[in-house]
mmCIF file with all atom_site columns, C-alpha atoms in Angstrom:
data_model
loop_
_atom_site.group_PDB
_atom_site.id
_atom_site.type_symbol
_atom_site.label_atom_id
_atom_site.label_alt_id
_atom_site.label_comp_id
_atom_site.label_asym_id
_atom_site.label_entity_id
_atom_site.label_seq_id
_atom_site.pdbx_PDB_ins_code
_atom_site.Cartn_x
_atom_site.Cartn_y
_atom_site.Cartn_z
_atom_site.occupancy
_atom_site.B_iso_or_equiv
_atom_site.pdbx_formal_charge
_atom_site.auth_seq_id
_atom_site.auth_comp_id
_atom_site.auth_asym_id
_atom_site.auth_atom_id
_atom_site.pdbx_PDB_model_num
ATOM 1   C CA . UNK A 1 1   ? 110.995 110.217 103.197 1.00 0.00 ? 1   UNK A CA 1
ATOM 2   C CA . UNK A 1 2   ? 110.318 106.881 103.379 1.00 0.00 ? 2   UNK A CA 1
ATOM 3   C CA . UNK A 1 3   ? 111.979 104.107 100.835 1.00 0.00 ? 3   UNK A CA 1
ATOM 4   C CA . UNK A 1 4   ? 109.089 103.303 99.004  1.00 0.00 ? 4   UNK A CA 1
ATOM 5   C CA . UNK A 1 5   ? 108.212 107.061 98.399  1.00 0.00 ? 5   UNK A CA 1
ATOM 6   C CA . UNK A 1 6   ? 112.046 107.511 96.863  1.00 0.00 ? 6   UNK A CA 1
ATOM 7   C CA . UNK A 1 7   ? 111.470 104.127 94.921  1.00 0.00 ? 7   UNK A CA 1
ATOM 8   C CA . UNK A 1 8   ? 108.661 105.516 93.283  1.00 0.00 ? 8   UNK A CA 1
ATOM 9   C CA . UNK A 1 9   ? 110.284 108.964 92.459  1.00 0.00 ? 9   UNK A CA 1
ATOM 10  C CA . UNK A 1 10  ? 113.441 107.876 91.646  1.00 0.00 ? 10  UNK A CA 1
ATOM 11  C CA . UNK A 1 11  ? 110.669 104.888 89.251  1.00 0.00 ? 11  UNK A CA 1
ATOM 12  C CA . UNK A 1 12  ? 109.145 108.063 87.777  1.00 0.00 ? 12  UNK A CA 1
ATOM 13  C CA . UNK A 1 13  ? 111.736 109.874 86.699  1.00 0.00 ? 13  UNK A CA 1
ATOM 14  C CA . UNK A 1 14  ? 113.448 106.883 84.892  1.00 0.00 ? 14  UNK A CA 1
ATOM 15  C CA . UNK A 1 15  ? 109.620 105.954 83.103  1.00 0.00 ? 15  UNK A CA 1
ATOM 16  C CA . UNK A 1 16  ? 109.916 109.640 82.425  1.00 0.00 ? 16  UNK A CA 1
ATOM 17  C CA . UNK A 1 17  ? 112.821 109.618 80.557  1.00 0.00 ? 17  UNK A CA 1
ATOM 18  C CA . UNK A 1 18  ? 112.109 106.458 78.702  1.00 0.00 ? 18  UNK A CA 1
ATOM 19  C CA . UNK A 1 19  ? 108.479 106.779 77.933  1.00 0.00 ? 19  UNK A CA 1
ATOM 20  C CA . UNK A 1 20  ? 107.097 108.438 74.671  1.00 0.00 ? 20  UNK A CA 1
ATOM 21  C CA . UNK A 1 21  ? 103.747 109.821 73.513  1.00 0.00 ? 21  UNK A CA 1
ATOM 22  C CA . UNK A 1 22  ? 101.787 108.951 70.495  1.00 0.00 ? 22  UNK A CA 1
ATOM 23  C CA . UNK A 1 23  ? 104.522 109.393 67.986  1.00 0.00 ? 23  UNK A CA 1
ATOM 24  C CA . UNK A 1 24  ? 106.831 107.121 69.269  1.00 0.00 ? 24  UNK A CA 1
ATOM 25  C CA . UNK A 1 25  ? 104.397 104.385 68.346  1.00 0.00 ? 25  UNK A CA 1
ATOM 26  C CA . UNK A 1 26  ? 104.265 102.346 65.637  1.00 0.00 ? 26  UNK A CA 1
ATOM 27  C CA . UNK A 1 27  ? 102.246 99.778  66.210  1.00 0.00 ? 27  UNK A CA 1
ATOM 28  C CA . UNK A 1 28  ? 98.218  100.827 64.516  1.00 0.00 ? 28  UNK A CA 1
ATOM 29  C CA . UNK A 1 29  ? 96.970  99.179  67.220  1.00 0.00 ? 29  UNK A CA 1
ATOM 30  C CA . UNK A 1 30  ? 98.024  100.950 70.349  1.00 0.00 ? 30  UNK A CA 1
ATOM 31  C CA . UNK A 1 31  ? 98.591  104.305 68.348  1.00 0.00 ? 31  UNK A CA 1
ATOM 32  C CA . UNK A 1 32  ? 94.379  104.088 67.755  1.00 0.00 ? 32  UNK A CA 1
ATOM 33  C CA . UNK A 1 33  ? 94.054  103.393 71.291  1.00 0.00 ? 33  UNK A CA 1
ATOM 34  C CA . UNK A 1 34  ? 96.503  105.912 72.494  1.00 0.00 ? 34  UNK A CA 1
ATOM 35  C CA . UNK A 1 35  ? 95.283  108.523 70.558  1.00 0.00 ? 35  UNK A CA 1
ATOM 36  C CA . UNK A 1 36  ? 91.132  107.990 70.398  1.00 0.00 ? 36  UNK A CA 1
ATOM 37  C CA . UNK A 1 37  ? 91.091  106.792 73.700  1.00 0.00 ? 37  UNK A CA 1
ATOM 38  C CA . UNK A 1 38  ? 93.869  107.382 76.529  1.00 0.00 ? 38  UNK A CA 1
ATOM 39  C CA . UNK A 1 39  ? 94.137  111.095 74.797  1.00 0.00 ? 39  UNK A CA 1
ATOM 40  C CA . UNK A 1 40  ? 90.433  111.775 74.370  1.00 0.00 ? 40  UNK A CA 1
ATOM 41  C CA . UNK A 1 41  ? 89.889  114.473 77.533  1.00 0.00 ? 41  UNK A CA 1
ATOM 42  C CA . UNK A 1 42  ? 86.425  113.804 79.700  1.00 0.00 ? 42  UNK A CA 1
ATOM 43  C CA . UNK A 1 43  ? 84.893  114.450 82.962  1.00 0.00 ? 43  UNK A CA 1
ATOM 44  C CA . UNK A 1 44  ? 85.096  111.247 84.744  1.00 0.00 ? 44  UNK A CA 1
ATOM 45  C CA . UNK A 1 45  ? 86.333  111.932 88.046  1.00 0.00 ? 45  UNK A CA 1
ATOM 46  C CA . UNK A 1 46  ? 87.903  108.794 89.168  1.00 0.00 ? 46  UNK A CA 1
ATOM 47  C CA . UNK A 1 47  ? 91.560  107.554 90.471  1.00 0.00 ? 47  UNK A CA 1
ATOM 48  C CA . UNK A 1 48  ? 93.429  107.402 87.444  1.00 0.00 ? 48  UNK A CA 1
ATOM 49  C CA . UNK A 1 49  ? 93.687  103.720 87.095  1.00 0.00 ? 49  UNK A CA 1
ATOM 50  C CA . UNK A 1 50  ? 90.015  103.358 87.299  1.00 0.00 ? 50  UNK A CA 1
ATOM 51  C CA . UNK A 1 51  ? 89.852  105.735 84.608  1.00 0.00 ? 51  UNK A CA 1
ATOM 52  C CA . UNK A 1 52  ? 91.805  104.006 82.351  1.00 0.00 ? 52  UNK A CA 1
ATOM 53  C CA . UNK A 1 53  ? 89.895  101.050 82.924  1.00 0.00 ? 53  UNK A CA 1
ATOM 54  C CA . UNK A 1 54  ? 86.393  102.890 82.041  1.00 0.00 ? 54  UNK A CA 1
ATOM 55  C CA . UNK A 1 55  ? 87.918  104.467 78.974  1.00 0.00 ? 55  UNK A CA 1
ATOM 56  C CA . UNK A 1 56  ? 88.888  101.503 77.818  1.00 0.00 ? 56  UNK A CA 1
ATOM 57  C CA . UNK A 1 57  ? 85.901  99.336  78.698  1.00 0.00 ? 57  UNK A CA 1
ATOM 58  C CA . UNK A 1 58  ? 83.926  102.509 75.977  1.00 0.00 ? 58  UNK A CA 1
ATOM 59  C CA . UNK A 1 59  ? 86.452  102.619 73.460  1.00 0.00 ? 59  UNK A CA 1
ATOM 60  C CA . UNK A 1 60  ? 86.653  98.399  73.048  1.00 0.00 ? 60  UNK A CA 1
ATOM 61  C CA . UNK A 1 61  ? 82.739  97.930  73.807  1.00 0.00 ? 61  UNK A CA 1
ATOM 62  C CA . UNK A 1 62  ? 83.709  95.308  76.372  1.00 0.00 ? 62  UNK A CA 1
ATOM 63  C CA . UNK A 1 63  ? 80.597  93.489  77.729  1.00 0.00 ? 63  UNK A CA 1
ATOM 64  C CA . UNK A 1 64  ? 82.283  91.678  80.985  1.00 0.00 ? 64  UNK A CA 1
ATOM 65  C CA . UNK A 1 65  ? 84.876  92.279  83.824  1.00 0.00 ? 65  UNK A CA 1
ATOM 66  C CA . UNK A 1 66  ? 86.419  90.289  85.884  1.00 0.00 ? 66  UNK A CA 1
ATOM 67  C CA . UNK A 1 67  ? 87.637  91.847  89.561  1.00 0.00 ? 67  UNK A CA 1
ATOM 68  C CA . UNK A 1 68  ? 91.257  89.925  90.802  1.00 0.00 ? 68  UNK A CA 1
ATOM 69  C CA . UNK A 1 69  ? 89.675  91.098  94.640  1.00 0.00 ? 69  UNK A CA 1
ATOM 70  C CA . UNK A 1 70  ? 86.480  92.277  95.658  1.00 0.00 ? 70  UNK A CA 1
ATOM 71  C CA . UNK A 1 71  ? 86.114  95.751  95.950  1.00 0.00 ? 71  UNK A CA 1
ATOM 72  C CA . UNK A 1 72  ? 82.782  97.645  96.538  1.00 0.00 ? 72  UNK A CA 1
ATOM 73  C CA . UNK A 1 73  ? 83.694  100.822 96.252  1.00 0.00 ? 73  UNK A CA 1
ATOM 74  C CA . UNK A 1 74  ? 85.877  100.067 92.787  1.00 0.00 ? 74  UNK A CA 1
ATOM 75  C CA . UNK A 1 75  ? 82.395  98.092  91.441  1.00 0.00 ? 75  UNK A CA 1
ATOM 76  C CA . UNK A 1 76  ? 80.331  100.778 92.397  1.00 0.00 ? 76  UNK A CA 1
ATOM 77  C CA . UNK A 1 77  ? 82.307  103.190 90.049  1.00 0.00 ? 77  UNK A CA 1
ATOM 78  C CA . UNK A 1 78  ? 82.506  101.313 87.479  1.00 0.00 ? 78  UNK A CA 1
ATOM 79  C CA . UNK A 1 79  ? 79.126  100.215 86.927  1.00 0.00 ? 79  UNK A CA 1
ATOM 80  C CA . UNK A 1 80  ? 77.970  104.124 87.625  1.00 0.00 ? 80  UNK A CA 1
ATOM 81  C CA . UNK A 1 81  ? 80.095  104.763 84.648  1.00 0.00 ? 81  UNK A CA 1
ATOM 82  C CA . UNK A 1 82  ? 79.829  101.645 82.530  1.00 0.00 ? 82  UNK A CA 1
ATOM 83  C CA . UNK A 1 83  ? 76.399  100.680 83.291  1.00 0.00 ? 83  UNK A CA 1
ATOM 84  C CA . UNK A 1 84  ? 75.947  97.925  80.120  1.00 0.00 ? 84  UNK A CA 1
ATOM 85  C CA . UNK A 1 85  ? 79.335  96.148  82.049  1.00 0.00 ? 85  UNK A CA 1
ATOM 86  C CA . UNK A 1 86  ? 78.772  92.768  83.614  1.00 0.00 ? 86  UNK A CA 1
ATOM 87  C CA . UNK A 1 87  ? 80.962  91.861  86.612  1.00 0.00 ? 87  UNK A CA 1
ATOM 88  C CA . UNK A 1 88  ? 81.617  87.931  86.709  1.00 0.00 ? 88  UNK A CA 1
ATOM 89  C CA . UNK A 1 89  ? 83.632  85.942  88.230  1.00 0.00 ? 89  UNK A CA 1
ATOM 90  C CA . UNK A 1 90  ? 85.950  84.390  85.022  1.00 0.00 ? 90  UNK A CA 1
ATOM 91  C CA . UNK A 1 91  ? 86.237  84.308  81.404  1.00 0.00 ? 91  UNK A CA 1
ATOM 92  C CA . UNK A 1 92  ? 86.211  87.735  81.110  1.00 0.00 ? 92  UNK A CA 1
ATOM 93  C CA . UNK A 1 93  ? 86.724  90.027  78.242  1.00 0.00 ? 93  UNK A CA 1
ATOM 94  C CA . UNK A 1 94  ? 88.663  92.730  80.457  1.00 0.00 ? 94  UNK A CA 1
ATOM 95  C CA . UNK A 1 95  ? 90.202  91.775  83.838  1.00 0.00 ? 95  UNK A CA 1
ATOM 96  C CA . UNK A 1 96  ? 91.253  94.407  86.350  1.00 0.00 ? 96  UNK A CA 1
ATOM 97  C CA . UNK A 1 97  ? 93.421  94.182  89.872  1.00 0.00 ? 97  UNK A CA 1
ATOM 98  C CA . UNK A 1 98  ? 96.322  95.216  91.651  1.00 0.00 ? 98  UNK A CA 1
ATOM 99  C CA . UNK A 1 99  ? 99.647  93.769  90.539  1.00 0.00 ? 99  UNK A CA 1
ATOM 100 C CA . UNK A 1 100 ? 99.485  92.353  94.102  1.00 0.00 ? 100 UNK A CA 1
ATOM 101 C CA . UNK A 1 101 ? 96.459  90.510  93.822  1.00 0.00 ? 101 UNK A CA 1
ATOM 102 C CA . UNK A 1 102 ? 98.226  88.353  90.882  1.00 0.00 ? 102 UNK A CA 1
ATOM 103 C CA . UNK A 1 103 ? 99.832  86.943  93.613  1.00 0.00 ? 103 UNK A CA 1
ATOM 104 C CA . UNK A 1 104 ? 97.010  86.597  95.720  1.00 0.00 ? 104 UNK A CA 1
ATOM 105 C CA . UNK A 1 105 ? 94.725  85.202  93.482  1.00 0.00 ? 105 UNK A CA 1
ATOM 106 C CA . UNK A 1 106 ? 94.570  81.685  91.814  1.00 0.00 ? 106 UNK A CA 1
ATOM 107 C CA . UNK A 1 107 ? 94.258  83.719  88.341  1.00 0.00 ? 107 UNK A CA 1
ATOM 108 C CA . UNK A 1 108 ? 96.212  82.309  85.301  1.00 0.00 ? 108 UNK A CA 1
ATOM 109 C CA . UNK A 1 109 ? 96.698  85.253  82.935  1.00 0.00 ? 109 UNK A CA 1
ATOM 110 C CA . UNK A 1 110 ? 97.746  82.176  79.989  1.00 0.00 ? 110 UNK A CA 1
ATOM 111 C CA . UNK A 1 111 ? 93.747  81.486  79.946  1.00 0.00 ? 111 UNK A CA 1
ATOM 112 C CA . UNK A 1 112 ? 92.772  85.036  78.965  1.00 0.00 ? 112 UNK A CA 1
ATOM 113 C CA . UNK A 1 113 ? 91.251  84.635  74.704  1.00 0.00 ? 113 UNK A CA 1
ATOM 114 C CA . UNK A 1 114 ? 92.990  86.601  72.655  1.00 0.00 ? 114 UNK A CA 1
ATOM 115 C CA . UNK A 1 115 ? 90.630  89.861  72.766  1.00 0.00 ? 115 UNK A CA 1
ATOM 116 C CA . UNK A 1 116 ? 90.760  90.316  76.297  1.00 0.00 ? 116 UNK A CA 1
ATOM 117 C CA . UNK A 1 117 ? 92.906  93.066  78.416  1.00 0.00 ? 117 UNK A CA 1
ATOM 118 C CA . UNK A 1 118 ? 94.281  93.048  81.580  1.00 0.00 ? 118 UNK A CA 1
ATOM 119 C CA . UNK A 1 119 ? 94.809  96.079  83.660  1.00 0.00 ? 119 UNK A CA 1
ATOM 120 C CA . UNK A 1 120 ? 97.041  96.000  87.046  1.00 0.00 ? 120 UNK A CA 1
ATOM 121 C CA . UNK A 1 121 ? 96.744  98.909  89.249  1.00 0.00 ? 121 UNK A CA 1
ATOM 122 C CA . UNK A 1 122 ? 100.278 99.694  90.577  1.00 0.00 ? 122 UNK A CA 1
ATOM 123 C CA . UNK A 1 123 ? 102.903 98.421  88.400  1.00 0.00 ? 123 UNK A CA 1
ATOM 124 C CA . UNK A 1 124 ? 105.498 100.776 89.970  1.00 0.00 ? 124 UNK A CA 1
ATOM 125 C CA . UNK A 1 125 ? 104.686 100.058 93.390  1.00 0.00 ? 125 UNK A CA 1
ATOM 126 C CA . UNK A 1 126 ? 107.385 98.877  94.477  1.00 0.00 ? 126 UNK A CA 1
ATOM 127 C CA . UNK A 1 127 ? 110.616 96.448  93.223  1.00 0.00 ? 127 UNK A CA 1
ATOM 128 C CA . UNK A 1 128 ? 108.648 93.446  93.783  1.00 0.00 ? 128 UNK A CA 1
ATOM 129 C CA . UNK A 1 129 ? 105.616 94.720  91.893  1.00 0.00 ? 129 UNK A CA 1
ATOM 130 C CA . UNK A 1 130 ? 107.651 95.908  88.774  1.00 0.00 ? 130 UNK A CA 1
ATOM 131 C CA . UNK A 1 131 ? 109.813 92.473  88.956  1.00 0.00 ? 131 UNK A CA 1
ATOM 132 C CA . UNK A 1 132 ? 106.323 91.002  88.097  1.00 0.00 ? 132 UNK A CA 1
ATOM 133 C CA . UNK A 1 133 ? 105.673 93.152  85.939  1.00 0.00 ? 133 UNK A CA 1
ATOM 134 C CA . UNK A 1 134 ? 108.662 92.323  83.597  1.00 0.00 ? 134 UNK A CA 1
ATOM 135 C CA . UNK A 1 135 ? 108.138 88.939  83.858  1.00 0.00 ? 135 UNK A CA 1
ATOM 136 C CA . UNK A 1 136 ? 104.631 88.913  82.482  1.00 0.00 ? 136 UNK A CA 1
ATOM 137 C CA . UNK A 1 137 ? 105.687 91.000  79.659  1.00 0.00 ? 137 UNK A CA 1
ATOM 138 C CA . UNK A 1 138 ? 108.167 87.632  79.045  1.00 0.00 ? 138 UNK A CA 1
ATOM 139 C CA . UNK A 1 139 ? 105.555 85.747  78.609  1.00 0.00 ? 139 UNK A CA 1
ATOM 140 C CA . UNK A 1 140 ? 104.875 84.067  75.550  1.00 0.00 ? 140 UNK A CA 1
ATOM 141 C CA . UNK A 1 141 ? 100.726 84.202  75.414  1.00 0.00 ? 141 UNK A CA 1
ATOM 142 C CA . UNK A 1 142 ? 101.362 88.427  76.012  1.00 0.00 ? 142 UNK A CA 1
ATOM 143 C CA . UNK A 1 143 ? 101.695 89.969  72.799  1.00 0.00 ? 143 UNK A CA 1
ATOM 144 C CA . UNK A 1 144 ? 101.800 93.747  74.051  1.00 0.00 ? 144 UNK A CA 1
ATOM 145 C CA . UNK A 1 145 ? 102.055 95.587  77.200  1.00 0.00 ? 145 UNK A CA 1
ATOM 146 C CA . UNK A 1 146 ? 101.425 99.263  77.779  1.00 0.00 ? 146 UNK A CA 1
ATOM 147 C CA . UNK A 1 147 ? 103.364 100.643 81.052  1.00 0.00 ? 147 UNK A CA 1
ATOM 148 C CA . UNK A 1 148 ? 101.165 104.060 81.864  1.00 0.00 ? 148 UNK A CA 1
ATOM 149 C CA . UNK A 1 149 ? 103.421 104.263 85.068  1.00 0.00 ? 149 UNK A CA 1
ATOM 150 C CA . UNK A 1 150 ? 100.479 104.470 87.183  1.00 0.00 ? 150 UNK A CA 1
ATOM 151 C CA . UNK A 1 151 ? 99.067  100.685 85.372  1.00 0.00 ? 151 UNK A CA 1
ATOM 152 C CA . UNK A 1 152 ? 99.710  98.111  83.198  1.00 0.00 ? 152 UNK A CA 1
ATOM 153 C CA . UNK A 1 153 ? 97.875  97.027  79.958  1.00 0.00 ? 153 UNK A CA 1
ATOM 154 C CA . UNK A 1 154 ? 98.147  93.685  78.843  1.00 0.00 ? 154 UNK A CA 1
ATOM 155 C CA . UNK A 1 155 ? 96.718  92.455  75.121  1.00 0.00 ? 155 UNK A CA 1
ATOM 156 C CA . UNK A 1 156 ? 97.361  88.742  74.083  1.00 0.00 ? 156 UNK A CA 1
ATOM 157 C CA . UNK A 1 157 ? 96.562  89.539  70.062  1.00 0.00 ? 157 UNK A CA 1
ATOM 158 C CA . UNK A 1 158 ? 98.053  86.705  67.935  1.00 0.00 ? 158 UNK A CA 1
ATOM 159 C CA . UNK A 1 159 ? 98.008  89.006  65.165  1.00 0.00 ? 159 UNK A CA 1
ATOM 160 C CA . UNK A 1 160 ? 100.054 91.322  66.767  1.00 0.00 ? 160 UNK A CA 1
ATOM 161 C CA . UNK A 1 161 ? 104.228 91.097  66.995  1.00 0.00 ? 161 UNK A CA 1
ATOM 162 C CA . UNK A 1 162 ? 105.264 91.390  70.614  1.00 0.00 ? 162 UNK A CA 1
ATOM 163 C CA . UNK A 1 163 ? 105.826 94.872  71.349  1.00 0.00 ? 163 UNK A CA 1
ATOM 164 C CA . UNK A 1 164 ? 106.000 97.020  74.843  1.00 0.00 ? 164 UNK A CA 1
ATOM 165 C CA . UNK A 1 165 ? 105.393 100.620 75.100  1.00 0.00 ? 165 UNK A CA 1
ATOM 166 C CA . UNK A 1 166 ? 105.824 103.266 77.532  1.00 0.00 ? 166 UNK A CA 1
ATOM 167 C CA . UNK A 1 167 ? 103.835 106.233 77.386  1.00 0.00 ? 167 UNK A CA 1
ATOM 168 C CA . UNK A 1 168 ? 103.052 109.427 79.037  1.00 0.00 ? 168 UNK A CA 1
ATOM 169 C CA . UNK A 1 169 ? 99.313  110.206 79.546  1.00 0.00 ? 169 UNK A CA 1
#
């Protein structure tokens, strides 16, 4: 087995055993979220991350995205099931990637407003992806993170105390 495959197990099981459902949150915020959207069952057959993302895009009534990389195939999806959706190139009200393409990218998460999400694909990747991970959640402009194992959710509310959840879906 190779050491990225037993990173992620070995990742899993510990999220596992540290992650809650609805009840374990108290914030009315991301218990509305979890509940009416994350929870809410539908047909969209999609990679789970990409899921998330078009949930959420519905439940918020986002009107733009921003893409950290080009991808095609991801756009494609996303506008098939989110056809209202703009894709631009900055000043966003949702912005999705790969925890990787943080890195890659000359995107400053501090500039997001305070209504926007981020989503990054991949959190538990790897060591180097969920070292990045906990250091965004340090940041001072992120209010409260979501760790879904599979992605990340990111809200900068100033109205919100700073609060990070795990939770099963």
């Amino acid at each position: 087995m190779k050491k990225q495959n037993v990173y992620r197990l070995i990742s899993y099981l510990k999220f596992l055993f540290s992650a809650t459902n609805q009840h374990g949150v108290h914030s009315p915020f991301v218990y509305n979220y979890v509940t009416k959207c994350l929870y809410r069952k539908t047909k969209i057959k999609l990679p789970i991350s990409l899921k998330i993302l078009v949930k959420s895009l519905t439940y918020f009534e986002y009107k733009t995205l921003q893409l950290l990389k080009s991808d095609k195939t991801s756009e494609e999806k996303i506008k098939k099931n989110c056809p209202s959706i703009s894709i631009v190139d900055s000043h966003a009200d949702v912005v999705f990637g790969k925890m990787s393409d943080l890195d890659e990218t000359e995107f400053n998460v501090n500039k997001l407003s305070n209504d926007s999400m981020l989503l990054l694909d991949g959190i538990h990747k790897n060591r180097q992806n969920l070292e990045k991970w906990m250091q965004l959640k340090e940041l001072k402009h992120v209010r409260v993170t979501i760790d879904l194992f599979y992605c990340g959710l990111v809200f900068f509310r100033k109205e919100q105390e700073k609060e990070h959840f795990k939770i099963r879906i």
